[in-house]
Coordinates of C-alpha atoms and ligand atoms in Angstrom, one line a residue:
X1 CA 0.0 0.0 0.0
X2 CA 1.4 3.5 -1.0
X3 CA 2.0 6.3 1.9
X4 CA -1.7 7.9 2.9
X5 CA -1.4 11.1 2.0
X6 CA -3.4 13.6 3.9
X7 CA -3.8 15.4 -0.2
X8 CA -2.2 13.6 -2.5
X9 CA -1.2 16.0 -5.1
X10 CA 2.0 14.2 -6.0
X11 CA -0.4 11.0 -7.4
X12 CA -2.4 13.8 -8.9
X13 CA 0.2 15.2 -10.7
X14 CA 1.4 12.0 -12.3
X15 CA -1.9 11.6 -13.6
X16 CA -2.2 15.7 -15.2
X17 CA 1.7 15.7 -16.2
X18 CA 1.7 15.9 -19.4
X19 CA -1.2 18.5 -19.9
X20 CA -0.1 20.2 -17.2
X21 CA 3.2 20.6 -18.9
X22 CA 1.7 21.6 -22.1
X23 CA -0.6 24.8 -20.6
X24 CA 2.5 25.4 -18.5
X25 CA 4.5 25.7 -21.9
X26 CA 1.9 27.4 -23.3
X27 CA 2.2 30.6 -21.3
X28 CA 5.9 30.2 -21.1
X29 CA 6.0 30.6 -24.7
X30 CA 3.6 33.4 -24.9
X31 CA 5.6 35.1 -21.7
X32 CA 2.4 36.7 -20.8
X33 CA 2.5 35.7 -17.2
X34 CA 0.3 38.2 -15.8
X35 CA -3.2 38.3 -17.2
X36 CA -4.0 37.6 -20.6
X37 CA -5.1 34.9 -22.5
X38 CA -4.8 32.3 -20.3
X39 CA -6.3 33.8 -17.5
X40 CA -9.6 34.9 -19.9
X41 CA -9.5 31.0 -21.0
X42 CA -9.7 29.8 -17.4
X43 CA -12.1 33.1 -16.4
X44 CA -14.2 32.1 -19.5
X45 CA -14.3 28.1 -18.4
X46 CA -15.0 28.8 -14.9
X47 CA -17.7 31.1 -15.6
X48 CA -19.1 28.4 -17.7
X49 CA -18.7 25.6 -15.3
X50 CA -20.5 27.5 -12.4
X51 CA -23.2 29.3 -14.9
X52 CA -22.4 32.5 -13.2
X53 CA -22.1 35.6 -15.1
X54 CA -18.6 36.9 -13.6
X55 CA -15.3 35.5 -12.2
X56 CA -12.8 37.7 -11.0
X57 CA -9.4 36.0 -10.7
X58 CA -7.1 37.0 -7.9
X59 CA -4.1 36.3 -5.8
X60 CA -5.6 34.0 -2.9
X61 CA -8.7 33.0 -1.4
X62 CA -8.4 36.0 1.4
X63 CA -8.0 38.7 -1.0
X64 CA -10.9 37.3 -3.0
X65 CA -13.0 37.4 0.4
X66 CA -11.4 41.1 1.1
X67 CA -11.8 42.4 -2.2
X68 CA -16.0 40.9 -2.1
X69 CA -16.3 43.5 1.0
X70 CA -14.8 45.9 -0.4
X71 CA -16.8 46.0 -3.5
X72 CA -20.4 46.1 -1.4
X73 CA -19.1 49.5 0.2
X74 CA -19.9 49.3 4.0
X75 CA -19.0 51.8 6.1
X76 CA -16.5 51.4 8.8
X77 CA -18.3 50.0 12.0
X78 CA -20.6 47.9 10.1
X79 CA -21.6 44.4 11.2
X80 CA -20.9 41.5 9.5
X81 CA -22.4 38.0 10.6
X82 CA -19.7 34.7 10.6
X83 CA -19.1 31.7 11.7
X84 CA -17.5 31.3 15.0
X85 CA -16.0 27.5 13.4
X86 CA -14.3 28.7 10.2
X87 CA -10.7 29.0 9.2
X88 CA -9.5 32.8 10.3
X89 CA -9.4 34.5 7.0
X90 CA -13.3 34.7 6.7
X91 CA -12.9 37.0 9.6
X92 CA -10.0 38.3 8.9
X93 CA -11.0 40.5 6.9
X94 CA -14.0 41.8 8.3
X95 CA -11.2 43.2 10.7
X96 CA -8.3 44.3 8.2
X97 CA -11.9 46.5 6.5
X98 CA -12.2 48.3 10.3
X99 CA -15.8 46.5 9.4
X100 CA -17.1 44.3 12.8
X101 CA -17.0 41.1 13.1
X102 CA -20.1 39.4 14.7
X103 CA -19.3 35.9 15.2
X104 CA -22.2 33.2 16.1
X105 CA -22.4 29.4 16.6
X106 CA -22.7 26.6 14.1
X107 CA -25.2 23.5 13.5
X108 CA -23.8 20.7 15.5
X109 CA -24.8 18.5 12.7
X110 CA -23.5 20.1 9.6
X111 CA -21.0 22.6 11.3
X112 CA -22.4 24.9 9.4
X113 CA -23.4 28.4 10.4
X114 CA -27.0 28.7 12.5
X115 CA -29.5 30.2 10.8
X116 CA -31.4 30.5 13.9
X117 CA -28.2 32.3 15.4
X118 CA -27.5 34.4 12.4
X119 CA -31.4 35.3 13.0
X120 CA -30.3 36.6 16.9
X121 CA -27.5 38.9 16.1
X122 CA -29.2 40.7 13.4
X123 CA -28.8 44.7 14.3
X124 CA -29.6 47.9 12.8
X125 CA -26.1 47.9 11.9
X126 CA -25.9 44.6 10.3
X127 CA -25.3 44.6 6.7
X128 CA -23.7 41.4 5.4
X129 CA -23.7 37.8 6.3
X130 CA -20.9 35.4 5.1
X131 CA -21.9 31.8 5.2
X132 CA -19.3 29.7 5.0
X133 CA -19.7 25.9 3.1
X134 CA -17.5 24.6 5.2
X135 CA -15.2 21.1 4.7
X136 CA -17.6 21.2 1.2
X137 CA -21.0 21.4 2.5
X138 CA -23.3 23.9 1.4
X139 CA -24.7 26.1 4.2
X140 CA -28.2 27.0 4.5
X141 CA -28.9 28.7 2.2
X142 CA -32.4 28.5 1.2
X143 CA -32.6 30.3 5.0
X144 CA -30.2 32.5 4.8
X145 CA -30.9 34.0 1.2
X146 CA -34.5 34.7 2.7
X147 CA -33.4 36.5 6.4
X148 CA -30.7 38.6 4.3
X149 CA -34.0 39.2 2.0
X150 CA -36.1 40.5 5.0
X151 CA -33.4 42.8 6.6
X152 CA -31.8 43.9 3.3
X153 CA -28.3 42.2 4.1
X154 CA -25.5 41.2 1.6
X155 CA -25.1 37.9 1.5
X156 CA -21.1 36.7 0.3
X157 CA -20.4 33.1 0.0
X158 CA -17.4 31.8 1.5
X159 CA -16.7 29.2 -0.8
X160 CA -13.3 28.3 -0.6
X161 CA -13.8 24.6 0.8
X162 CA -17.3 24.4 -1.6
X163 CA -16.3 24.3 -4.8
X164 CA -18.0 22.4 -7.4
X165 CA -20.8 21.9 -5.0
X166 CA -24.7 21.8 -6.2
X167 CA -27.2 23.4 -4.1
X168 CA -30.7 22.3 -4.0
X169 CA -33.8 24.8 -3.1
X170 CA -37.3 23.4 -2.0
X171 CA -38.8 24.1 -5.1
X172 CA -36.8 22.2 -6.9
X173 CA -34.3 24.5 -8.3
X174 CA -30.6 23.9 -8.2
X175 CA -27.1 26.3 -8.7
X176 CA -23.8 25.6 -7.8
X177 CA -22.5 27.2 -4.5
X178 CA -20.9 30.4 -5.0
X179 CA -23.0 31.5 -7.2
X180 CA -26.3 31.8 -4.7
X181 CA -25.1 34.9 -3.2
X182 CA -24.4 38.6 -4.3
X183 CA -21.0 38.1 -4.4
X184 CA -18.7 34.7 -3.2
X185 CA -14.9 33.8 -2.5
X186 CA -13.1 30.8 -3.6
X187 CA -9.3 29.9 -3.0
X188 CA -7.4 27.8 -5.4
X189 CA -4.8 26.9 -2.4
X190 CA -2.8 23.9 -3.8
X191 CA -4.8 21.5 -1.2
X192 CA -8.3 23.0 -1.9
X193 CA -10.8 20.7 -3.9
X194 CA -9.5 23.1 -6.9
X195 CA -6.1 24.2 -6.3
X196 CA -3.5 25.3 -8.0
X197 CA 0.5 25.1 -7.8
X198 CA 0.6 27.9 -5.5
X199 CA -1.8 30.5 -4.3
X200 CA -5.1 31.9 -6.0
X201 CA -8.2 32.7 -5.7
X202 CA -11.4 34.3 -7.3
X203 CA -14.7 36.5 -6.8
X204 CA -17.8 35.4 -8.5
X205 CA -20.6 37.5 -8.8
X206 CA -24.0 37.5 -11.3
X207 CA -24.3 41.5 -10.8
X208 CA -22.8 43.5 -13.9
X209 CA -22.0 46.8 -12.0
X210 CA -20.3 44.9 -8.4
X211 CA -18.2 42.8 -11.3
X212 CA -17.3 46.0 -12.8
X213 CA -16.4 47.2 -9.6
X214 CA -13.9 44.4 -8.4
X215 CA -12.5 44.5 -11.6
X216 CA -10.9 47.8 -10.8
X217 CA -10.3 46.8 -7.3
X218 CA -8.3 44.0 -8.1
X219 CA -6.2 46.6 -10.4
X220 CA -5.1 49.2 -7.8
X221 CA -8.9 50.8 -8.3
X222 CA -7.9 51.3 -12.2
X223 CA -11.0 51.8 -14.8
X224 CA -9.0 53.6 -17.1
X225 CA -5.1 53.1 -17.3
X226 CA -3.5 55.5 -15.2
X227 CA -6.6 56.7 -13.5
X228 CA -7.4 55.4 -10.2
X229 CA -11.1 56.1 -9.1
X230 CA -10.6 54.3 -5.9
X231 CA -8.4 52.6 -3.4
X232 CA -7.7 49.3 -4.4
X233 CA -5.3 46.4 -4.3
X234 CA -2.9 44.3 -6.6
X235 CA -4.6 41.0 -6.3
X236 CA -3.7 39.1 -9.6
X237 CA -4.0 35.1 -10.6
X238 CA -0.6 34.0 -12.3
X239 CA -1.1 33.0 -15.8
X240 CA 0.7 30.1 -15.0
X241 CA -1.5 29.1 -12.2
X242 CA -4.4 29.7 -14.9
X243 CA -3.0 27.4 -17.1
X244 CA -2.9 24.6 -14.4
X245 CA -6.3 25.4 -12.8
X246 CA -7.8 25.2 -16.7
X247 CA -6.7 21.7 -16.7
X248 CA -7.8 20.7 -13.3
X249 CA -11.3 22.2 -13.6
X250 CA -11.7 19.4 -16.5
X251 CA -11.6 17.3 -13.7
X252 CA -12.8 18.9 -11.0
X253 CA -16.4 17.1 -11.1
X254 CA -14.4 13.7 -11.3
X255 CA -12.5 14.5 -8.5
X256 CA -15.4 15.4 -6.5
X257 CA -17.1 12.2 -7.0
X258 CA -14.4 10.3 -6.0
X259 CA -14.1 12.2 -3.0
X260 CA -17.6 11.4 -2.3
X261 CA -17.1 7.9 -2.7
X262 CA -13.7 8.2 -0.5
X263 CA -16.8 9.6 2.2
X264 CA -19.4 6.8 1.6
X265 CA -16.7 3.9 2.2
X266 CA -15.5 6.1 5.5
X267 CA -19.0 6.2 6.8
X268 CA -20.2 2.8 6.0
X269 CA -17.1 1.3 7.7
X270 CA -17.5 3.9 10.7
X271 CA -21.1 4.5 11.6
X272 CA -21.5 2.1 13.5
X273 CA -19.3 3.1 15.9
X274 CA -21.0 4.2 19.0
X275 CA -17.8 6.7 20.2
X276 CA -18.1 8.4 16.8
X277 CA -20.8 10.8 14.8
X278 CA -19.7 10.4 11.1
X279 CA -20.5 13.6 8.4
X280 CA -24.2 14.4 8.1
X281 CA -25.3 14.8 4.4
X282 CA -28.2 17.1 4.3
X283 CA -29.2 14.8 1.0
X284 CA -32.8 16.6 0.6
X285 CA -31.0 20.1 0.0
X286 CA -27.9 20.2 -0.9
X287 CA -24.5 17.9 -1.8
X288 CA -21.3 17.9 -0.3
X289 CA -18.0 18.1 -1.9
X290 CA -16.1 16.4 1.3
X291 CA -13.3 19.2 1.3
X292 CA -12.9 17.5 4.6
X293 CA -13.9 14.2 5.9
X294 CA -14.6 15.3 9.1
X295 CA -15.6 12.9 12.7
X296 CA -16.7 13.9 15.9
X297 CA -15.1 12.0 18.3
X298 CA -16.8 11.8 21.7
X299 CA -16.2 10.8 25.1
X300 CA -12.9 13.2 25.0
X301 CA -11.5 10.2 23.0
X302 CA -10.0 12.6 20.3
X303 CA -6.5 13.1 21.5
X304 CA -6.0 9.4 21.7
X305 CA -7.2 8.8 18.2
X306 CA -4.7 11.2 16.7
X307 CA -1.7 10.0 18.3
X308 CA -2.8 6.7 17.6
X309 CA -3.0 7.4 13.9
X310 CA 0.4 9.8 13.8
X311 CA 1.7 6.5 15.9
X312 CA 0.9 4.7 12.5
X313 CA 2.1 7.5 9.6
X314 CA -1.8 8.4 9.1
X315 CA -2.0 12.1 8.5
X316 CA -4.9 13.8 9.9
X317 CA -6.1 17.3 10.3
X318 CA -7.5 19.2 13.5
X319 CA -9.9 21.3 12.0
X320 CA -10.1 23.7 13.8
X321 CA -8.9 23.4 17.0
X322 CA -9.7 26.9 18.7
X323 CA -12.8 28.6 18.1
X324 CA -12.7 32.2 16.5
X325 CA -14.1 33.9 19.2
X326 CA -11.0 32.8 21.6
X327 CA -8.2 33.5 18.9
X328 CA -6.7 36.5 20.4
X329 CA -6.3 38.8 17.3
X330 CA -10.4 38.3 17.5
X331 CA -11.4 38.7 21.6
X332 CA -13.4 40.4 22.5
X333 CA -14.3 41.4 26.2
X334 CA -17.9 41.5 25.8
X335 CA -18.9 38.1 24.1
X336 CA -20.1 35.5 26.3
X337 CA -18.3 32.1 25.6
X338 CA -22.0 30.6 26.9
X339 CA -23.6 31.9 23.2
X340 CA -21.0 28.9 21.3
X341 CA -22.1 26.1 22.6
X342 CA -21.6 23.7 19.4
X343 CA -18.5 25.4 18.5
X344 CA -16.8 25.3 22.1
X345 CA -17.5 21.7 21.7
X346 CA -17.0 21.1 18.3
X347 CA -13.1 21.9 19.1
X348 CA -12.7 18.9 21.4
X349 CA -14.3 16.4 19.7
X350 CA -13.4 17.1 15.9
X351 CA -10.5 15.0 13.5
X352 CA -10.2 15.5 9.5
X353 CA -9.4 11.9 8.0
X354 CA -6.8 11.8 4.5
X355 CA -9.4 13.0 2.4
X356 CA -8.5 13.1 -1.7
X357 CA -8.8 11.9 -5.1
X358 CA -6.5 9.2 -4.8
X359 CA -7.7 7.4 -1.7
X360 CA -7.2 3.8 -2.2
X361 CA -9.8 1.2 -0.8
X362 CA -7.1 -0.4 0.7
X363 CA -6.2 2.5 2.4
X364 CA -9.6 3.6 3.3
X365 CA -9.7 0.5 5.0
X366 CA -6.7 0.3 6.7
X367 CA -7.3 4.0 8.4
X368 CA -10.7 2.7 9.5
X369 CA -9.8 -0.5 11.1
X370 CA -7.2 1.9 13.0
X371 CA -9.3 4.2 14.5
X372 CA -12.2 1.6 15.8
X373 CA -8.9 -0.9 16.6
X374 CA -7.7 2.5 19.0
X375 CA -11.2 3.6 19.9
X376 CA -12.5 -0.1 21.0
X377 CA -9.3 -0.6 23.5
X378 CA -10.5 2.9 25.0
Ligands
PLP1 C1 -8.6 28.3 2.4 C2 -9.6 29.2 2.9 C3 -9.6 30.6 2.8 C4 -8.4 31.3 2.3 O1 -7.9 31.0 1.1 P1 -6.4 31.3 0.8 O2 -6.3 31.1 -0.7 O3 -5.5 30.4 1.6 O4 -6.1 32.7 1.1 C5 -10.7 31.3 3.2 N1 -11.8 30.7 3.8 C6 -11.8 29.3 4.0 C7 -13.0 28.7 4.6 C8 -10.8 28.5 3.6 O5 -10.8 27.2 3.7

């Protein structure tokens, strides 16, 4: 059995050499590395893929989440609702924008963010909510779309771990995550269920004007060479970064199943296991990409577990281990520790599995006779 990988990009790449080598070439011939054709071909494909009507291509995933906000102009002070469980750059840059950052707790089924708390810190100030679709699972949407409706929020899709994924409303219609929003985020971080050779990102939108707007604020606020309207930023994808993520979004469907059936072999070898909760799938509404193939484990068995699989050369992940609302950079004296329940415990109890492509059955298996062989002596 090869090494388990916690992303196995090296298997990956065997597979895409050669093309990969030939879009690579590509834009080492042209020598257009910044912009350009290459970047339009991937912007064009994308767009396509997603059936939105604008992708703005950018550095990294946090710009592309700093660059959304900025193109919604809210005043400094204004509130913006997150998740408390997220990775830090989704609030971030709520911070970096002198905007507020107004943290509440997650579903402790989907880790998602709660509607019902979303609902609760809704102020006069309030003027955007960012759902994330965290480890590749669509938040609720459907819910959230309709509260940001009433109270005239923005809604920006963090959709970084979400890519690819197909969201389901009740009356039957469906759209792609990222594209539900008024604006969303994605990273193309090498490990991210699209990623590229090094950092990128992008900004999707289906509003002409906002897509107008980040264009120039991508381009140090340039409409017109020379002429800067506003403040903006350099935030630019690498052409050859394009040229990989153009091949890669061929497959990124493919990959995305077989991630899914990495999850389904997981759970049906793991549910059973009465120290475990293994990834809900809200099936009725929405799919899940399994950026992550995340487990609850309970009983405060967790730290056990992961030094019994490092004890064995299986990778695993922590995600995340502190919740946002503790981090220092993001105390704050008045919050209450009591209002993030879920998350406070979500942080004890959580471990990522290798989750990829590549996964082998034989591998699947061997990790999962691990973990109940450690858990059943505990
Ligand atoms: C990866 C990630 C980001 C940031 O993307 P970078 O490209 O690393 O800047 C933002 N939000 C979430 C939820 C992520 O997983």
């Amino acid at each position: 059995m090869d090494p388990i990988r916690m992303v196995d990009l090296k298997k990956q790449y065997d597979f895409l050499e050669e093309e990969v080598t030939l879009a690579m070439r590509e834009v080492l011939d042209s020598t257009v590395f910044i912009n350009g054709p290459m970047v339009q071909a991937f912007q064009k494909d994308l767009e396509q893929y997603l059936n939105v009507k604008h992708v703005i291509p950018c550095a990294n995933g946090t710009d592309a989440l700093q660059i959304a906000l900025m193109g919604l102009k809210l005043e400094p002070g204004d509130e913006v609702i997150t998740a408390d469980f997220t990775f830090a750059a989704t609030v971030e840059v709520i911070s970096l924008l002198k905007l507020k950052p107004v943290l509440v707790d997650v579903d402790p089924q989907t880790f998602n963010i709660d509607p019902k708390a979303i609902e609760k810190a809704i102020t006069p100030k309030t003027k955007a909510i960012i759902p994330v679709h965290l480890f590749g699972q669509a938040a609720a949407m459907e819910e959230i779309l309709s509260m940001a409706k009433k109270h005239k929020l923005f809604v920006i899709e963090d959709n970084a771990q979400g890519i690819g994924a197909d969201y389901t409303f009740s009356d039957g219609t469906q759209a792609k995550t990222g594209t539900l929003g008024d604006v969303s985020a994605t990273s193309f971080f090498p490990s991210k269920n699209l990623g590229a050779y090094g950092d990128g990102g992008a900004i999707f939108t289906n509003d002409d004007d906002l897509a107008h707007f980040i264009r120039g604020i991508v381009n140090h606020g340039m409409y017109q060479r020379y002429h800067h309207d506003v403040v903006g930023v350099n935030s630019r994808l690498d052409a050859l970064q394009a040229a990989v993520l153009k091949v890669k979004l061929q497959y990124l469907d493919f990959y995305n199943e077989r991630r899914k059936e990495a999850a389904l072999r997981y759970t049906d070898l793991l549910k059973d296991h009465p120290k475990l909760i293994t990834p809900f799938r809200d099936g009725a509404c929405n799919s899940h990409v399994f950026h992550q193939y995340t487990l609850r484990v309970l009983d405060g068995n967790r730290e056990g577990l992961a030094q019994a699989l490092q004890a064995k050369n299986i990778p695993y992940g922590i995600y995340y281990p502190i919740p946002l609302h503790q981090q220092k950079a993001y105390e704050d004296p008045s919050t209450d520790t009591h209002a993030f329940p879920v998350t406070n415990q979500l942080v004890k109890d959580v471990i990522s599995l290798p989750m990829h492509s590549e996964l082998s059955v034989a591998q699947i298996e061997y990790i999962c006779s691990e973990v109940c062989t450690f858990l059943d002596q505990c």
